[in-house]
Each structure stands twice: as C-alpha cells, then as structure tokens.
XYZ file of N, CA, C and O in Angstrom:
568
model
N -7.393 -122.942 -35.599
C -7.149 -121.515 -35.590
C -8.082 -120.891 -36.617
O -8.158 -121.321 -37.737
N -8.769 -119.880 -36.205
C -9.691 -119.191 -37.082
C -9.137 -117.816 -37.385
O -8.704 -117.108 -36.487
N -9.163 -117.459 -38.636
C -8.681 -116.143 -39.036
C -9.686 -115.470 -39.943
O -10.609 -116.094 -40.452
N -9.554 -114.214 -40.108
C -10.417 -113.478 -41.025
C -9.568 -112.839 -42.089
O -8.439 -112.434 -41.843
N -10.114 -112.796 -43.258
C -9.412 -112.142 -44.359
C -10.162 -110.869 -44.692
O -11.388 -110.852 -44.722
N -9.455 -109.856 -44.893
C -10.096 -108.596 -45.275
C -9.837 -108.321 -46.753
O -8.902 -108.838 -47.341
N -10.695 -107.530 -47.319
C -10.534 -107.120 -48.708
C -9.268 -106.281 -48.834
O -8.967 -105.472 -47.955
N -8.503 -106.446 -49.912
C -7.327 -105.586 -50.085
C -7.761 -104.137 -50.271
O -8.793 -103.857 -50.868
N -6.989 -103.259 -49.729
C -7.276 -101.838 -49.870
C -6.652 -101.344 -51.167
O -5.465 -101.556 -51.407
N -7.454 -100.723 -51.976
C -6.975 -100.186 -53.244
C -7.095 -98.675 -53.186
O -8.165 -98.143 -52.928
N -5.991 -98.018 -53.406
C -5.998 -96.550 -53.382
C -6.793 -96.041 -54.568
O -6.720 -96.605 -55.664
N -7.590 -94.984 -54.392
C -8.329 -94.429 -55.529
C -7.359 -93.937 -56.589
O -6.321 -93.361 -56.284
N -7.703 -94.190 -57.837
C -6.841 -93.773 -58.934
C -6.921 -92.256 -59.091
O -8.001 -91.681 -59.126
N -5.782 -91.643 -59.159
C -5.741 -90.196 -59.296
C -5.797 -89.821 -60.765
O -5.255 -90.509 -61.619
N -6.455 -88.707 -61.033
C -6.496 -88.186 -62.397
C -5.093 -87.719 -62.771
O -4.346 -87.254 -61.923
N -4.719 -87.859 -64.047
C -3.389 -87.399 -64.440
C -3.278 -85.890 -64.267
O -4.266 -85.159 -64.372
N -2.071 -85.454 -63.974
C -1.832 -84.015 -63.876
C -2.059 -83.398 -65.247
O -1.813 -84.035 -66.276
N -2.505 -82.148 -65.297
C -2.713 -81.521 -66.604
C -1.395 -81.365 -67.359
O -0.334 -81.219 -66.766
N -1.498 -81.407 -68.670
C -0.314 -81.258 -69.516
C 0.252 -79.851 -69.370
O -0.485 -78.878 -69.276
N 1.567 -79.762 -69.345
C 2.232 -78.458 -69.341
C 2.442 -78.097 -70.802
O 3.292 -78.671 -71.486
N 1.659 -77.143 -71.254
C 1.534 -76.867 -72.673
C 1.466 -75.370 -72.917
O 0.824 -74.644 -72.168
N 2.128 -74.907 -73.964
C 2.031 -73.521 -74.417
C 1.728 -73.570 -75.907
O 2.516 -74.093 -76.688
N 0.552 -73.068 -76.295
C 0.144 -73.111 -77.698
C 0.070 -71.720 -78.287
O -0.323 -70.763 -77.612
N 0.425 -71.618 -79.560
C 0.259 -70.355 -80.286
C -1.232 -70.151 -80.527
O -2.002 -71.111 -80.576
N -1.630 -68.924 -80.710
C -3.027 -68.630 -80.984
C -3.493 -69.262 -82.275
O -2.704 -69.461 -83.203
N -4.779 -69.604 -82.372
C -5.274 -70.289 -83.563
C -5.242 -69.437 -84.831
O -5.244 -69.964 -85.928
N -5.168 -68.138 -84.706
C -5.212 -67.269 -85.886
C -3.869 -66.595 -86.174
O -3.818 -65.514 -86.714
N -2.767 -67.268 -85.832
C -1.453 -66.660 -86.036
C -0.801 -67.063 -87.346
O 0.367 -66.805 -87.562
N -1.537 -67.707 -88.218
C -1.018 -68.046 -89.538
C -0.247 -69.343 -89.551
O -0.186 -70.082 -88.579
N 0.377 -69.616 -90.682
C 1.135 -70.834 -90.884
C 2.379 -70.813 -90.006
O 3.121 -69.841 -89.978
N 2.627 -71.908 -89.302
C 3.747 -71.983 -88.370
C 4.444 -73.330 -88.521
O 3.817 -74.314 -88.842
N 5.719 -73.355 -88.227
C 6.445 -74.626 -88.174
C 6.134 -75.367 -86.886
O 6.125 -76.576 -86.844
N 5.946 -74.627 -85.829
C 5.697 -75.192 -84.508
C 4.452 -74.542 -83.945
O 4.322 -73.321 -83.962
N 3.550 -75.358 -83.452
C 2.291 -74.853 -82.912
C 2.361 -74.571 -81.421
O 1.399 -74.080 -80.831
N 3.486 -74.888 -80.805
C 3.642 -74.642 -79.381
C 4.674 -75.573 -78.784
O 5.496 -76.155 -79.494
N 4.614 -75.709 -77.461
C 5.578 -76.547 -76.750
C 4.873 -77.363 -75.679
O 3.856 -76.943 -75.123
N 5.444 -78.510 -75.397
C 4.924 -79.431 -74.392
C 6.074 -79.852 -73.506
O 7.134 -80.227 -73.993
N 5.872 -79.783 -72.195
C 6.889 -80.167 -71.230
C 6.372 -81.352 -70.433
O 5.701 -81.190 -69.415
N 6.620 -82.573 -70.895
C 6.145 -83.749 -70.162
C 6.879 -83.906 -68.836
O 7.977 -83.359 -68.656
N 6.287 -84.630 -67.929
C 6.871 -84.841 -66.612
C 7.814 -86.042 -66.558
O 8.570 -86.200 -65.608
N 7.755 -86.919 -67.571
C 8.607 -88.115 -67.584
C 8.832 -88.556 -69.030
O 8.272 -87.975 -69.956
N 9.620 -89.619 -69.174
C 9.846 -90.221 -70.494
C 8.910 -91.412 -70.714
O 9.133 -92.200 -71.622
N 7.878 -91.543 -69.892
C 6.897 -92.618 -70.041
C 5.776 -92.122 -70.945
O 4.859 -91.431 -70.509
N 5.867 -92.465 -72.210
C 4.942 -91.948 -73.210
C 3.495 -92.326 -72.901
O 2.589 -91.515 -73.083
N 3.282 -93.531 -72.417
C 1.924 -93.956 -72.082
C 1.282 -93.069 -71.026
O 0.116 -92.689 -71.137
N 2.041 -92.713 -70.009
C 1.519 -91.834 -68.960
C 1.303 -90.409 -69.461
O 0.352 -89.750 -69.085
N 2.187 -89.943 -70.291
C 2.170 -88.539 -70.698
C 1.137 -88.215 -71.780
O 0.570 -87.131 -71.796
N 0.884 -89.131 -72.694
C 0.002 -88.822 -73.820
C -1.448 -88.571 -73.437
O -2.128 -87.763 -74.067
N -1.947 -89.246 -72.424
C -3.347 -89.043 -72.037
C -3.611 -87.589 -71.706
O -4.549 -86.978 -72.227
N -2.796 -87.005 -70.851
C -2.989 -85.601 -70.465
C -2.819 -84.673 -71.665
O -3.557 -83.694 -71.805
N -1.864 -84.975 -72.544
C -1.652 -84.136 -73.722
C -2.878 -84.162 -74.632
O -3.340 -83.117 -75.096
N -3.412 -85.344 -74.901
C -4.580 -85.436 -75.777
C -5.805 -84.757 -75.178
O -6.568 -84.108 -75.891
N -5.976 -84.876 -73.881
C -7.091 -84.187 -73.221
C -6.933 -82.680 -73.394
O -7.883 -81.972 -73.713
N -5.717 -82.179 -73.237
C -5.474 -80.738 -73.365
C -5.680 -80.240 -74.792
O -6.111 -79.102 -75.000
N -5.381 -81.072 -75.778
C -5.493 -80.654 -77.180
C -6.857 -80.949 -77.800
O -7.141 -80.494 -78.904
N -7.686 -81.689 -77.116
C -8.944 -82.164 -77.679
C -9.844 -81.047 -78.207
O -10.373 -81.151 -79.312
N -10.014 -79.985 -77.459
C -10.920 -78.907 -77.891
C -10.412 -78.226 -79.160
O -11.197 -77.833 -80.018
N -9.109 -78.089 -79.282
C -8.538 -77.361 -80.422
C -8.273 -78.244 -81.636
O -8.463 -77.823 -82.761
N -7.803 -79.482 -81.407
C -7.371 -80.332 -82.503
C -8.285 -81.526 -82.739
O -8.056 -82.302 -83.663
N -9.276 -81.712 -81.907
C -10.230 -82.793 -82.136
C -9.639 -84.173 -81.947
O -8.752 -84.386 -81.130
N -10.109 -85.099 -82.730
C -9.745 -86.506 -82.591
C -8.377 -86.773 -83.216
O -8.263 -86.993 -84.431
N -7.358 -86.799 -82.410
C -6.008 -87.093 -82.878
C -5.901 -88.601 -83.070
O -6.223 -89.377 -82.171
N -5.481 -89.015 -84.267
C -5.450 -90.437 -84.596
C -4.042 -90.993 -84.797
O -3.850 -92.199 -84.718
N -3.081 -90.112 -85.088
C -1.705 -90.564 -85.321
C -0.734 -89.607 -84.636
O -0.916 -88.389 -84.676
N 0.306 -90.213 -84.087
C 1.327 -89.430 -83.397
C 2.688 -89.968 -83.812
O 2.902 -91.183 -83.843
N 3.610 -89.061 -84.140
C 4.991 -89.444 -84.429
C 5.875 -88.811 -83.366
O 5.779 -87.610 -83.098
N 6.718 -89.643 -82.750
C 7.604 -89.176 -81.684
C 9.044 -89.548 -82.024
O 9.302 -90.389 -82.878
N 9.976 -88.945 -81.326
C 11.389 -89.233 -81.485
C 11.746 -90.514 -80.734
O 11.416 -90.651 -79.553
N 12.395 -91.434 -81.423
C 12.787 -92.688 -80.801
C 13.842 -92.536 -79.722
O 13.937 -93.364 -78.825
N 14.637 -91.475 -79.771
C 15.646 -91.252 -78.740
C 15.057 -90.702 -77.456
O 15.462 -91.064 -76.362
N 14.091 -89.814 -77.580
C 13.473 -89.231 -76.394
C 12.492 -90.195 -75.742
O 12.319 -90.196 -74.536
N 11.833 -90.988 -76.563
C 10.831 -91.944 -76.076
C 11.306 -93.344 -76.464
O 10.833 -93.901 -77.439
N 12.233 -93.929 -75.737
C 12.823 -95.203 -76.141
C 11.810 -96.353 -76.197
O 11.983 -97.281 -76.969
N 10.768 -96.293 -75.414
C 9.755 -97.336 -75.435
C 8.424 -96.696 -75.807
O 7.968 -95.770 -75.144
N 7.863 -97.156 -76.891
C 6.533 -96.689 -77.266
C 5.840 -97.782 -78.050
O 6.441 -98.385 -78.929
N 4.592 -98.046 -77.723
C 3.852 -99.065 -78.461
C 3.489 -98.562 -79.853
O 3.616 -97.373 -80.152
N 3.022 -99.448 -80.706
C 2.597 -99.054 -82.055
C 1.231 -98.383 -82.034
O 0.904 -97.608 -82.912
N 0.431 -98.728 -81.039
C -0.861 -98.064 -80.882
C -1.289 -98.142 -79.436
O -0.858 -99.012 -78.690
N -2.134 -97.206 -79.056
C -2.635 -97.115 -77.695
C -4.111 -96.758 -77.747
O -4.564 -96.120 -78.694
N -4.815 -97.150 -76.723
C -6.180 -96.681 -76.572
C -6.128 -95.586 -75.524
O -5.752 -95.819 -74.383
N -6.436 -94.388 -75.945
C -6.401 -93.224 -75.064
C -7.718 -92.487 -75.167
O -8.189 -92.205 -76.269
N -8.274 -92.174 -74.034
C -9.522 -91.414 -73.992
C -10.589 -92.063 -74.884
O -11.307 -91.374 -75.591
N -10.645 -93.401 -74.872
C -11.667 -94.114 -75.616
C -11.446 -94.217 -77.112
O -12.359 -94.559 -77.852
N -10.255 -93.933 -77.587
C -9.992 -94.025 -79.025
C -8.615 -94.634 -79.267
O -7.727 -94.558 -78.423
N -8.464 -95.229 -80.425
C -7.179 -95.832 -80.791
C -6.322 -94.756 -81.449
O -6.766 -94.059 -82.362
N -5.103 -94.650 -80.967
C -4.142 -93.698 -81.524
C -2.933 -94.509 -81.980
O -2.376 -95.298 -81.219
N -2.547 -94.334 -83.236
C -1.402 -95.037 -83.802
C -0.152 -94.198 -83.575
O -0.160 -92.989 -83.818
N 0.904 -94.864 -83.127
C 2.159 -94.179 -82.838
C 3.265 -94.704 -83.732
O 3.346 -95.898 -84.006
N 4.108 -93.792 -84.182
C 5.302 -94.193 -84.910
C 6.478 -93.425 -84.349
O 6.321 -92.351 -83.766
N 7.649 -93.999 -84.523
C 8.877 -93.386 -84.013
C 9.762 -93.024 -85.187
O 9.846 -93.746 -86.164
N 10.413 -91.870 -85.075
C 11.380 -91.468 -86.093
C 12.742 -91.374 -85.436
O 12.848 -91.285 -84.224
N 13.747 -91.360 -86.223
C 15.096 -91.290 -85.685
C 15.921 -90.180 -86.290
O 17.127 -90.207 -86.220
N 15.253 -89.190 -86.878
C 15.994 -88.118 -87.536
C 16.362 -87.019 -86.553
O 15.670 -86.790 -85.573
N 17.433 -86.330 -86.834
C 17.858 -85.227 -85.979
C 16.817 -84.117 -85.952
O 16.634 -83.450 -84.944
N 16.107 -83.930 -87.053
C 15.104 -82.865 -87.124
C 13.946 -83.109 -86.162
O 13.311 -82.179 -85.706
N 13.686 -84.373 -85.836
C 12.568 -84.686 -84.955
C 12.959 -84.916 -83.518
O 12.144 -85.323 -82.708
N 14.216 -84.657 -83.175
C 14.735 -84.980 -81.841
C 13.875 -84.435 -80.717
O 13.641 -85.110 -79.740
N 13.418 -83.236 -80.830
C 12.636 -82.613 -79.760
C 11.277 -82.180 -80.282
O 10.809 -81.075 -79.995
N 10.659 -83.033 -81.042
C 9.365 -82.716 -81.643
C 8.397 -83.870 -81.454
O 8.798 -85.020 -81.349
N 7.133 -83.529 -81.470
C 6.067 -84.512 -81.538
C 5.085 -83.992 -82.580
O 4.793 -82.795 -82.621
N 4.650 -84.875 -83.449
C 3.712 -84.508 -84.507
C 2.418 -85.264 -84.257
O 2.425 -86.492 -84.151
N 1.323 -84.526 -84.154
C 0.007 -85.117 -83.910
C -0.880 -84.825 -85.104
O -0.966 -83.678 -85.542
N -1.518 -85.862 -85.628
C -2.393 -85.708 -86.784
C -3.834 -85.947 -86.359
O -4.139 -86.956 -85.717
N -4.684 -85.016 -86.745
C -6.094 -85.099 -86.404
C -6.911 -85.241 -87.671
O -6.785 -84.440 -88.599
N -7.735 -86.255 -87.707
C -8.558 -86.519 -88.874
C -9.459 -85.325 -89.175
O -10.207 -84.868 -88.327
N -9.349 -84.779 -90.377
C -10.200 -83.677 -90.800
C -9.760 -82.304 -90.340
O -10.284 -81.300 -90.804
N -8.796 -82.219 -89.437
C -8.362 -80.905 -88.937
C -6.956 -80.585 -89.389
O -6.665 -79.491 -89.830
N -6.057 -81.542 -89.298
C -4.702 -81.289 -89.759
C -3.647 -81.750 -88.789
O -3.823 -82.711 -88.052
N -2.568 -81.015 -88.774
C -1.353 -81.404 -88.084
C -1.017 -80.401 -86.991
O -1.150 -79.195 -87.182
N -0.542 -80.919 -85.874
C -0.062 -80.092 -84.772
C 1.350 -80.542 -84.459
O 1.583 -81.707 -84.151
N 2.316 -79.628 -84.582
C 3.710 -79.928 -84.273
C 4.091 -79.200 -83.003
O 3.926 -77.969 -82.916
N 4.587 -79.949 -82.038
C 4.985 -79.353 -80.764
C 6.460 -79.611 -80.487
O 6.966 -80.707 -80.743
N 7.107 -78.608 -79.954
C 8.436 -78.764 -79.405
C 8.264 -79.553 -78.115
O 7.341 -79.275 -77.341
N 9.113 -80.546 -77.874
C 9.073 -81.285 -76.612
C 10.249 -80.818 -75.772
O 11.405 -81.003 -76.141
N 9.929 -80.188 -74.665
C 10.955 -79.766 -73.713
C 11.303 -81.001 -72.887
O 10.400 -81.639 -72.337
N 12.572 -81.393 -72.822
C 12.931 -82.598 -72.079
C 12.420 -82.541 -70.639
O 12.518 -81.502 -69.976
N 11.875 -83.649 -70.133
C 11.302 -83.664 -68.791
C 12.274 -83.235 -67.705
O 11.874 -82.619 -66.715
N 13.545 -83.529 -67.886
C 14.541 -83.211 -66.862
C 15.021 -81.757 -66.912
O 15.865 -81.351 -66.123
N 14.487 -80.965 -67.808
C 14.899 -79.559 -67.923
C 14.582 -78.794 -66.643
O 13.516 -78.969 -66.060
N 15.501 -77.925 -66.222
C 15.205 -77.079 -65.065
C 14.000 -76.186 -65.381
O 13.819 -75.769 -66.538
N 13.175 -75.891 -64.386
C 11.955 -75.108 -64.629
C 12.176 -73.782 -65.351
O 11.406 -73.432 -66.237
N 13.227 -73.044 -65.014
C 13.442 -71.752 -65.668
C 13.778 -71.927 -67.153
O 13.294 -71.184 -68.002
N 14.566 -72.945 -67.478
C 14.904 -73.219 -68.872
C 13.670 -73.708 -69.634
O 13.421 -73.307 -70.771
N 12.895 -74.556 -69.011
C 11.679 -75.081 -69.652
C 10.699 -73.945 -69.940
O 10.124 -73.875 -71.029
N 10.515 -73.050 -68.992
C 9.601 -71.911 -69.213
C 10.085 -71.029 -70.354
O 9.300 -70.555 -71.168
N 11.395 -70.799 -70.419
C 11.950 -69.978 -71.492
C 11.685 -70.630 -72.856
O 11.230 -69.968 -73.796
N 11.932 -71.925 -72.948
C 11.701 -72.632 -74.208
C 10.225 -72.634 -74.588
O 9.877 -72.457 -75.757
N 9.365 -72.794 -73.614
C 7.930 -72.791 -73.893
C 7.473 -71.414 -74.343
O 6.662 -71.289 -75.263
N 8.009 -70.376 -73.726
C 7.669 -69.010 -74.147
C 8.144 -68.755 -75.575
O 7.430 -68.155 -76.382
N 9.347 -69.205 -75.906
C 9.873 -69.024 -77.259
C 9.025 -69.779 -78.282
O 8.751 -69.253 -79.355
N 8.621 -70.979 -77.942
C 7.803 -71.772 -78.868
C 6.454 -71.117 -79.081
O 5.895 -71.157 -80.175
N 5.949 -70.486 -78.074
C 4.656 -69.800 -78.157
C 4.770 -68.535 -78.995
O 3.902 -68.227 -79.797
N 5.888 -67.805 -78.832
C 6.046 -66.507 -79.488
C 6.811 -66.541 -80.802
O 6.452 -65.860 -81.754
N 7.905 -67.303 -80.852
C 8.779 -67.302 -82.026
C 9.209 -68.716 -82.372
O 10.341 -69.105 -82.119
N 8.332 -69.518 -82.957
C 8.647 -70.933 -83.156
C 9.789 -71.236 -84.106
O 10.331 -72.315 -84.072
N 10.184 -70.312 -84.942
C 11.235 -70.625 -85.909
C 12.642 -70.426 -85.351
O 13.607 -70.755 -85.993
N 12.781 -69.893 -84.134
C 14.111 -69.624 -83.611
C 14.351 -70.295 -82.266
O 14.866 -69.698 -81.338
N 13.987 -71.564 -82.154
C 14.119 -72.265 -80.882
C 15.491 -72.895 -80.726
O 16.038 -73.441 -81.660
N 16.018 -72.823 -79.513
C 17.267 -73.503 -79.200
C 17.019 -74.483 -78.076
O 16.619 -74.095 -76.999
N 17.244 -75.763 -78.320
C 16.987 -76.791 -77.332
C 18.314 -77.286 -76.768
O 19.221 -77.605 -77.513
N 18.416 -77.360 -75.431
C 19.653 -77.872 -74.846
C 19.787 -79.373 -75.084
O 18.808 -80.092 -75.145
N 21.053 -79.820 -75.186
C 21.408 -81.237 -75.239
C 20.622 -82.012 -76.146
O 20.329 -83.096 -76.254
C-alpha cells in the first residue's frame, strides 16, 4: 500500500489585538494613576505584549512590571516581550488589587488601573473614563 503524507497546515499567526487603554495627557501634572487598561483575559503573557506595544512611544523601554497576585494568579518572574526582557513581580496588597505598575529605565513609572477582563463594556468604559479624567476618585467593582 502506498500513501502520501502532506505537510501539516499551520494557520498564520494573528497579531495581538490592540490594548484597550485610556491614558491621561502627558502634561497633566503629577498623578496617582496614569490611566486605565482593560485586558481581554487573565492570561498575563498574552495581554502584556499588546500593552507594551501601546505604551512604547510614551514610556519607552519598560523593564519591570508589578502586578496583583490575585488578578494574575499565574505570572512568570520574567518574560521576553517585543525583543526585550521584562522582569515581573507580584504583590498581594489590597492597594494593588486593581493596579499595574510599569517601570521604564530613564523615564519613570506608569501606574494603570486594571479594569477586570470580565467587566461589562459599559462599566469598563465608565472606569476607563474616570481613570483618564479623575484618577484619584476611582471605584472598582468586586
């Protein structure tokens, strides 16, 4: 019996969806929160690439990221993203529950409110608008 084998078909890799992000203007002064980010899932590896691409022009080379251990139950200690190594740490404090802190060498710190991925779109938009306009008075559900 003679048979032929064909090459496996590999679907083309799709580019990640753009990050859902609302940032305060660069000249709005000292702020506790620089904006809001609404990830699509709790998979930190999938979500960080799009976030770093979106922040690259404004914040440059982000080298360290601190995330909430409750929101991101699985996170490596470091990742290679966009051709660079980014070190990750997890915190467990109530103050960081819905926050992500990104540190950029030579530029500084970017603190973002993290809108839970499962948030209904209308609630997520409201929170993102508040983070953009009034970062000191945010109310996060659950």
